[in-house]
Coordinates of C-alpha atoms and ligand atoms in Angstrom, one line a residue:
M1 CA -17.7 77.1 136.2
A2 CA -14.1 76.3 136.9
N3 CA -10.7 78.0 136.7
V4 CA -8.5 75.6 134.8
G5 CA -4.8 75.5 134.1
V6 CA -3.7 73.5 131.1
L7 CA 0.1 72.7 131.2
G8 CA 1.5 71.9 127.8
A9 CA 0.6 73.8 124.6
G10 CA 1.0 70.9 122.1
S11 CA -1.8 69.4 120.0
W12 CA -3.6 67.7 123.0
G13 CA -3.2 70.5 125.5
T14 CA -4.5 73.0 122.9
A15 CA -7.5 70.9 121.9
L16 CA -8.5 70.2 125.5
A17 CA -8.1 73.9 126.4
L18 CA -10.5 74.8 123.6
L19 CA -13.0 72.2 124.7
L20 CA -12.9 73.4 128.3
E21 CA -13.2 77.1 127.2
K22 CA -16.3 76.1 125.0
N23 CA -17.8 74.5 128.1
G24 CA -17.6 77.9 129.8
H25 CA -14.5 77.5 132.0
D26 CA -11.8 80.1 132.5
V27 CA -8.7 78.6 130.9
T28 CA -5.0 79.4 131.1
I29 CA -2.5 77.5 128.9
W30 CA 1.1 77.3 130.1
S31 CA 4.1 76.3 128.0
I32 CA 7.7 76.0 129.0
D33 CA 8.7 77.5 125.7
K34 CA 8.6 81.3 125.7
K35 CA 8.8 81.4 121.9
E36 CA 5.7 79.1 121.6
V37 CA 3.8 81.4 124.1
E38 CA 4.7 84.5 122.0
M39 CA 3.7 82.8 118.8
L40 CA 0.4 81.6 120.2
N41 CA -0.4 85.0 121.7
Q42 CA 0.3 86.6 118.3
K43 CA -1.3 84.2 115.9
R44 CA -4.0 82.7 118.2
E45 CA -3.5 79.4 116.3
H46 CA -1.0 76.5 116.7
E47 CA -0.2 76.2 113.0
S48 CA 2.2 73.2 113.4
K49 CA 0.2 71.3 116.1
L50 CA -3.4 72.1 115.5
P51 CA -3.7 73.9 112.2
G52 CA -7.0 75.7 111.3
V53 CA -8.3 75.9 114.8
R54 CA -8.6 79.4 116.3
I55 CA -7.7 79.9 120.0
P56 CA -10.3 82.3 121.5
D57 CA -8.9 85.5 123.0
E58 CA -10.5 84.6 126.4
I59 CA -7.8 81.8 126.8
V60 CA -4.8 83.2 128.7
I61 CA -1.5 81.9 127.3
T62 CA 1.5 82.2 129.6
N63 CA 5.1 81.1 130.3
D64 CA 4.6 81.7 134.1
L65 CA 4.0 78.4 135.8
E66 CA 2.9 79.8 139.1
S67 CA 0.1 81.9 137.6
A68 CA -1.1 78.9 135.6
I69 CA -1.4 76.8 138.8
K70 CA -2.3 79.2 141.6
G71 CA -6.1 79.3 142.4
K72 CA -7.0 76.9 139.7
D73 CA -9.8 74.4 140.5
F74 CA -8.0 71.7 138.5
L75 CA -5.0 71.4 136.3
V76 CA -4.6 69.4 133.0
L77 CA -1.1 68.0 132.5
A78 CA -0.7 67.7 128.8
V79 CA 3.1 67.6 128.2
P80 CA 4.5 64.6 126.3
S81 CA 5.4 61.7 128.7
P82 CA 9.2 62.1 128.6
F83 CA 8.6 65.6 130.2
T84 CA 6.0 64.6 132.8
R85 CA 8.4 64.1 135.7
S86 CA 10.4 67.2 135.1
T87 CA 7.2 69.3 134.7
A88 CA 5.7 67.8 137.8
K89 CA 8.9 68.7 139.7
S90 CA 8.6 72.3 138.6
M91 CA 4.9 72.4 139.5
A92 CA 5.3 70.9 143.0
P93 CA 6.0 74.2 144.9
Y94 CA 2.8 75.8 143.7
V95 CA 0.3 72.9 143.9
T96 CA -1.9 73.1 147.0
D97 CA -3.1 70.2 149.2
G98 CA -5.7 68.1 147.3
Q99 CA -5.5 70.2 144.1
I100 CA -6.6 68.1 141.2
I101 CA -4.2 67.3 138.4
V102 CA -5.6 65.4 135.4
D103 CA -2.9 63.7 133.5
V104 CA -3.8 63.3 129.8
A105 CA -0.4 62.0 128.5
K106 CA 0.4 58.4 127.9
G107 CA 3.6 56.6 128.8
I108 CA 5.7 54.5 131.2
E109 CA 9.1 55.7 132.6
E110 CA 11.8 53.5 131.3
T111 CA 14.0 53.7 134.4
T112 CA 11.5 53.3 137.2
L113 CA 8.7 51.5 135.2
M114 CA 6.2 54.0 136.8
T115 CA 3.0 55.1 135.1
L116 CA 2.6 58.9 134.7
S117 CA 0.2 59.3 137.6
E118 CA 2.7 57.5 139.8
Q119 CA 5.5 59.8 138.7
I120 CA 3.3 62.8 139.4
K121 CA 2.4 61.5 142.9
D122 CA 6.1 60.9 143.4
E123 CA 6.9 64.5 142.7
I124 CA 3.7 66.1 144.0
P125 CA 2.5 64.0 146.9
Q126 CA -0.1 66.6 147.9
A127 CA -1.9 66.4 144.6
N128 CA -5.2 64.6 143.8
V129 CA -4.1 62.8 140.5
A130 CA -6.7 61.7 138.0
V131 CA -6.3 60.6 134.3
L132 CA -8.2 61.1 131.1
S133 CA -7.8 58.6 128.2
G134 CA -9.5 56.9 125.4
P135 CA -9.7 57.0 121.6
S136 CA -9.3 60.8 121.1
H137 CA -7.1 62.4 118.5
A138 CA -6.5 66.1 119.1
E139 CA -7.1 66.9 115.4
E140 CA -10.7 65.6 115.7
V141 CA -11.5 67.0 119.2
G142 CA -10.2 70.3 118.0
R143 CA -12.7 70.2 115.1
G144 CA -15.6 69.2 117.5
L145 CA -16.1 65.7 116.1
P146 CA -17.9 63.3 118.5
T147 CA -15.5 61.6 120.9
I148 CA -15.9 59.4 124.0
V149 CA -13.2 59.2 126.7
V150 CA -12.8 57.9 130.3
I151 CA -11.8 59.8 133.4
G152 CA -10.1 57.7 136.1
A153 CA -9.9 59.0 139.6
K154 CA -9.4 57.8 143.2
T155 CA -12.8 58.8 144.3
Q156 CA -16.2 58.9 142.5
E157 CA -16.6 62.5 143.7
T158 CA -13.5 63.6 141.8
A159 CA -14.3 61.5 138.8
Q160 CA -17.8 63.0 138.5
Y161 CA -16.6 66.5 139.1
L162 CA -14.2 66.2 136.2
Q163 CA -16.8 64.4 134.1
E164 CA -19.1 67.4 134.4
A165 CA -16.3 69.8 133.6
F166 CA -15.2 68.0 130.4
A167 CA -18.5 66.7 129.1
S168 CA -20.2 68.4 126.1
K169 CA -22.5 67.4 123.3
V170 CA -19.4 66.3 121.3
F171 CA -17.3 65.0 124.1
R172 CA -18.9 62.2 126.2
V173 CA -17.1 61.2 129.4
Y174 CA -17.3 57.9 131.3
T175 CA -15.9 57.5 134.8
S176 CA -13.8 54.7 136.2
S177 CA -11.9 53.8 139.4
D178 CA -9.2 51.7 137.5
I179 CA -6.5 54.3 137.0
K180 CA -3.8 51.6 136.6
G181 CA -5.7 49.8 133.9
I182 CA -6.4 53.0 132.0
E183 CA -2.8 54.1 132.1
L184 CA -1.4 50.7 131.1
G185 CA -3.8 50.5 128.1
G186 CA -2.9 54.0 127.0
S187 CA 0.8 53.6 127.1
L188 CA 1.2 50.0 125.9
K189 CA -1.0 50.5 122.8
N190 CA 1.6 52.8 121.4
V191 CA 4.0 49.9 121.1
I192 CA 1.5 47.8 119.2
A193 CA 0.7 50.8 117.0
L194 CA 4.4 50.9 115.9
A195 CA 4.0 47.2 114.8
A196 CA 0.7 48.0 113.0
G197 CA 2.4 50.9 111.2
M198 CA 5.3 48.7 110.2
A199 CA 2.8 46.1 108.7
D200 CA 1.2 48.9 106.7
G201 CA 4.6 50.2 105.5
M202 CA 5.5 46.7 104.3
G203 CA 2.3 46.6 102.3
Y204 CA 0.5 44.0 104.4
G205 CA -3.3 44.1 104.6
D206 CA -6.3 44.3 106.8
N207 CA -5.9 40.7 108.0
T208 CA -2.5 41.5 109.4
K209 CA -3.8 44.7 111.1
A210 CA -6.7 42.9 112.7
A211 CA -4.5 40.1 114.0
L212 CA -2.0 42.7 115.5
I213 CA -4.8 44.6 117.2
T214 CA -6.4 41.4 118.6
R215 CA -3.2 39.7 119.7
G216 CA -1.9 43.1 120.9
I217 CA -4.8 43.6 123.3
A218 CA -4.2 40.0 124.5
E219 CA -0.6 41.0 125.5
I220 CA -1.6 44.3 127.0
S221 CA -4.4 42.6 129.1
R222 CA -2.2 39.7 130.3
L223 CA 0.4 42.2 131.6
G224 CA -2.1 44.8 132.8
I225 CA -4.2 42.4 134.8
K226 CA -1.1 40.9 136.5
M227 CA -0.1 44.5 137.4
G228 CA -3.4 45.2 139.0
G229 CA -5.5 46.6 136.1
K230 CA -9.1 45.3 135.7
V231 CA -10.1 43.0 132.8
E232 CA -13.1 45.2 131.9
T233 CA -10.8 48.2 131.3
F234 CA -8.8 46.4 128.6
S235 CA -12.0 45.6 126.7
G236 CA -13.2 49.2 127.0
L237 CA -12.5 52.6 125.5
T238 CA -9.0 53.1 127.0
G239 CA -8.0 49.5 126.1
I240 CA -9.2 48.0 122.8
G241 CA -10.8 51.4 121.9
D242 CA -7.6 53.4 122.0
L243 CA -5.6 50.5 120.4
I244 CA -8.0 50.4 117.4
V245 CA -7.8 54.2 116.8
T246 CA -4.0 54.3 117.2
C247 CA -3.4 51.3 114.9
A248 CA -5.8 52.5 112.2
S249 CA -5.6 56.3 112.2
V250 CA -3.7 58.6 109.9
H251 CA -3.3 61.0 112.9
S252 CA -1.3 58.5 115.0
R253 CA 2.4 59.5 115.2
N254 CA 3.3 56.0 116.5
R255 CA 1.6 54.3 113.5
K256 CA 3.3 56.8 111.2
A257 CA 6.8 56.1 112.6
G258 CA 6.2 52.4 112.3
Y259 CA 5.0 52.9 108.7
L260 CA 8.3 54.6 107.8
M261 CA 10.3 51.9 109.5
G262 CA 8.2 49.3 107.6
Q263 CA 9.3 51.1 104.4
G264 CA 12.9 50.7 105.4
K265 CA 13.8 53.8 107.4
T266 CA 15.8 53.5 110.6
M267 CA 14.2 54.4 113.9
Q268 CA 16.0 57.7 114.0
E269 CA 15.1 58.6 110.5
A270 CA 11.4 57.8 111.2
M271 CA 11.4 59.9 114.5
D272 CA 13.0 62.8 112.6
E273 CA 10.4 62.7 109.9
V274 CA 7.4 62.5 112.4
K275 CA 8.9 65.5 114.2
M276 CA 7.0 64.8 117.4
V277 CA 7.8 62.6 120.4
V278 CA 7.1 59.0 119.4
E279 CA 6.1 57.7 122.8
G280 CA 5.9 54.0 121.7
V281 CA 9.6 54.0 121.3
Y282 CA 10.1 54.9 124.9
S283 CA 7.3 52.6 126.1
A284 CA 8.6 49.6 124.1
K285 CA 11.6 49.2 126.4
A286 CA 9.5 49.6 129.5
A287 CA 6.9 47.1 128.3
L288 CA 9.6 44.6 127.6
K289 CA 11.1 45.0 131.1
L290 CA 7.6 44.8 132.7
G291 CA 6.8 41.6 130.7
K292 CA 10.0 40.0 132.1
Q293 CA 9.3 41.3 135.6
Y294 CA 5.8 39.9 135.7
D295 CA 6.6 36.8 133.7
V296 CA 4.1 37.6 130.9
S297 CA 4.6 36.4 127.3
M298 CA 4.7 39.5 125.0
P299 CA 5.8 38.3 121.6
I300 CA 4.8 41.5 119.7
V301 CA 6.5 43.8 122.2
E302 CA 9.6 41.6 122.0
K303 CA 9.8 41.8 118.2
V304 CA 9.2 45.6 118.2
N305 CA 12.1 46.0 120.6
E306 CA 14.3 43.8 118.4
I307 CA 13.4 46.0 115.4
L308 CA 13.9 49.2 117.2
F309 CA 17.1 48.5 119.2
E310 CA 18.7 45.4 117.7
G311 CA 18.6 46.0 114.0
K312 CA 16.2 43.2 113.2
S313 CA 14.3 43.7 109.9
A314 CA 10.5 44.1 110.2
E315 CA 10.1 41.3 107.7
D316 CA 12.2 38.8 109.8
A317 CA 10.2 39.8 112.8
V318 CA 6.9 39.0 111.1
N319 CA 8.3 35.7 109.9
E320 CA 9.3 34.8 113.4
L321 CA 5.9 35.7 114.8
M322 CA 4.1 33.6 112.2
L323 CA 6.4 30.6 112.8
R324 CA 6.1 30.5 116.6
D325 CA 5.0 27.2 118.2
N326 CA 1.4 26.3 117.4
R327 CA -1.0 26.8 120.3
S328 CA -4.6 27.4 121.2
E329 CA -6.0 31.0 121.1
H330 CA -7.1 31.0 124.8
S331 CA -5.1 28.6 126.9
S332 CA -7.6 28.9 129.7
L333 CA -10.5 27.4 127.7
P334 CA -10.9 23.7 128.5
W335 CA -11.3 20.9 125.9
E336 CA -14.1 18.4 126.3
Ligands
NAD401 N1 -2.2 64.6 120.2 C1 -3.2 63.8 120.5 O1 -4.1 63.5 119.7 C2 -3.3 63.1 121.8 C3 -4.5 62.5 122.2 C4 -4.5 61.9 123.4 C5 -3.4 61.9 124.3 N2 -2.3 62.5 123.8 C6 -1.1 62.4 124.7 O2 -0.9 63.7 125.2 C7 0.5 64.0 125.4 C8 0.8 65.2 124.7 O3 0.6 65.0 123.3 P1 0.6 66.2 122.2 O4 0.1 65.6 121.0 O5 0.0 67.4 122.8 O6 2.2 66.4 122.1 P2 3.0 67.5 121.3 O7 4.2 66.9 120.7 O8 2.1 68.2 120.4 O9 3.4 68.4 122.6 C9 4.4 69.3 122.4 C10 4.3 70.4 123.5 O10 4.8 69.9 124.7 C11 5.4 71.1 125.4 N3 6.8 70.7 125.7 C12 7.8 70.5 124.8 N4 8.9 70.2 125.5 C13 8.7 70.3 126.8 C14 9.5 70.2 127.9 N5 10.8 69.9 127.9 N6 8.9 70.3 129.2 C15 7.5 70.7 129.2 N7 6.8 70.8 128.1 C16 7.3 70.6 126.9 C17 5.3 72.3 124.5 O11 4.2 73.1 124.8 C18 5.1 71.6 123.1 O12 4.3 72.4 122.2 C19 1.2 62.7 124.9 O13 1.5 61.9 126.0 C20 0.2 62.1 124.0 O14 0.3 60.7 124.0 C21 -2.2 63.1 122.6

């Protein structure tokens, strides 16, 4: 059994800490927020992030970063993506050579266009960075509902070690060597989920949703493959799988923010109402820049950016998407 430090006490960090504790590991949760640590130690439940799920007394909850890292067999980095770099910077002095950090957040840094594992490596070069992703809402993992994810790592040895540590009868884990593809699928789907939410908010139907999901994964794959991700990854759990759950689920904060915008709220009003970090808003700008840099057509990403940052109405954006030049679905397929 392993000694594990989970960094970040939000919905996902808490749900994964519970899963790891149930698997028999010694778990410490760290939060930057002293008040959150006090509240969790007192109530043993995260009422606002993971209501109704008790945190066992065996899990240590601390505000001391060094003790959450020192001597741990692996670390789970579960802070929302805008805080990944700053948290990694604070962690760096305590992380030993080859210590495993599993990043479970999803996002792309707007300024550097780096994925999260790249940011972590940038701040903690001595770390062995892996990723965990896939269709996995904390609310369902916290309740022990069957879930399947993928762990990506540099070596098969690390991937299989983590697979063993996380796997349970309700949490199946596949391994993969395609860290880049996993991270791109996980972050870009949030932008498409905003669009899917907007479509729901405007009262559009299942046809629209299915079209957004299908054309969305086409955009994500085109860009991801050009950036070095593998085609198989985008048709797997961390690609189309995560996109489906994020576009369809009531738990998705990106879909919810989009829904509110589809009903006429501004981006700020929607973010305030969701009360959590809406990562798709950050990833949207990065996705647009990456599309330009890699010369990839990303019409849905472009329209989401125009709605978020240029005041375009969602209705106008849909009309423009529908009236784009006629073309074939797969330009690579030859005609007789
Ligand atoms: N919630 C899910 O179902 C889920 C599932 C899969 C992946 N993820 C990903 O995991 C990441 C975390 O998601 P979440 O739902 O737990 O988010 P969350 O909004 O619930 O996380 C908030 C927590 O982050 C920590 N935090 C807040 N500000 C911080 C700061 N400045 N520095 C360091 N830590 C800070 C605090 O512990 C806080 O409780 C995201 O990237 C998300 O996309 C979430």
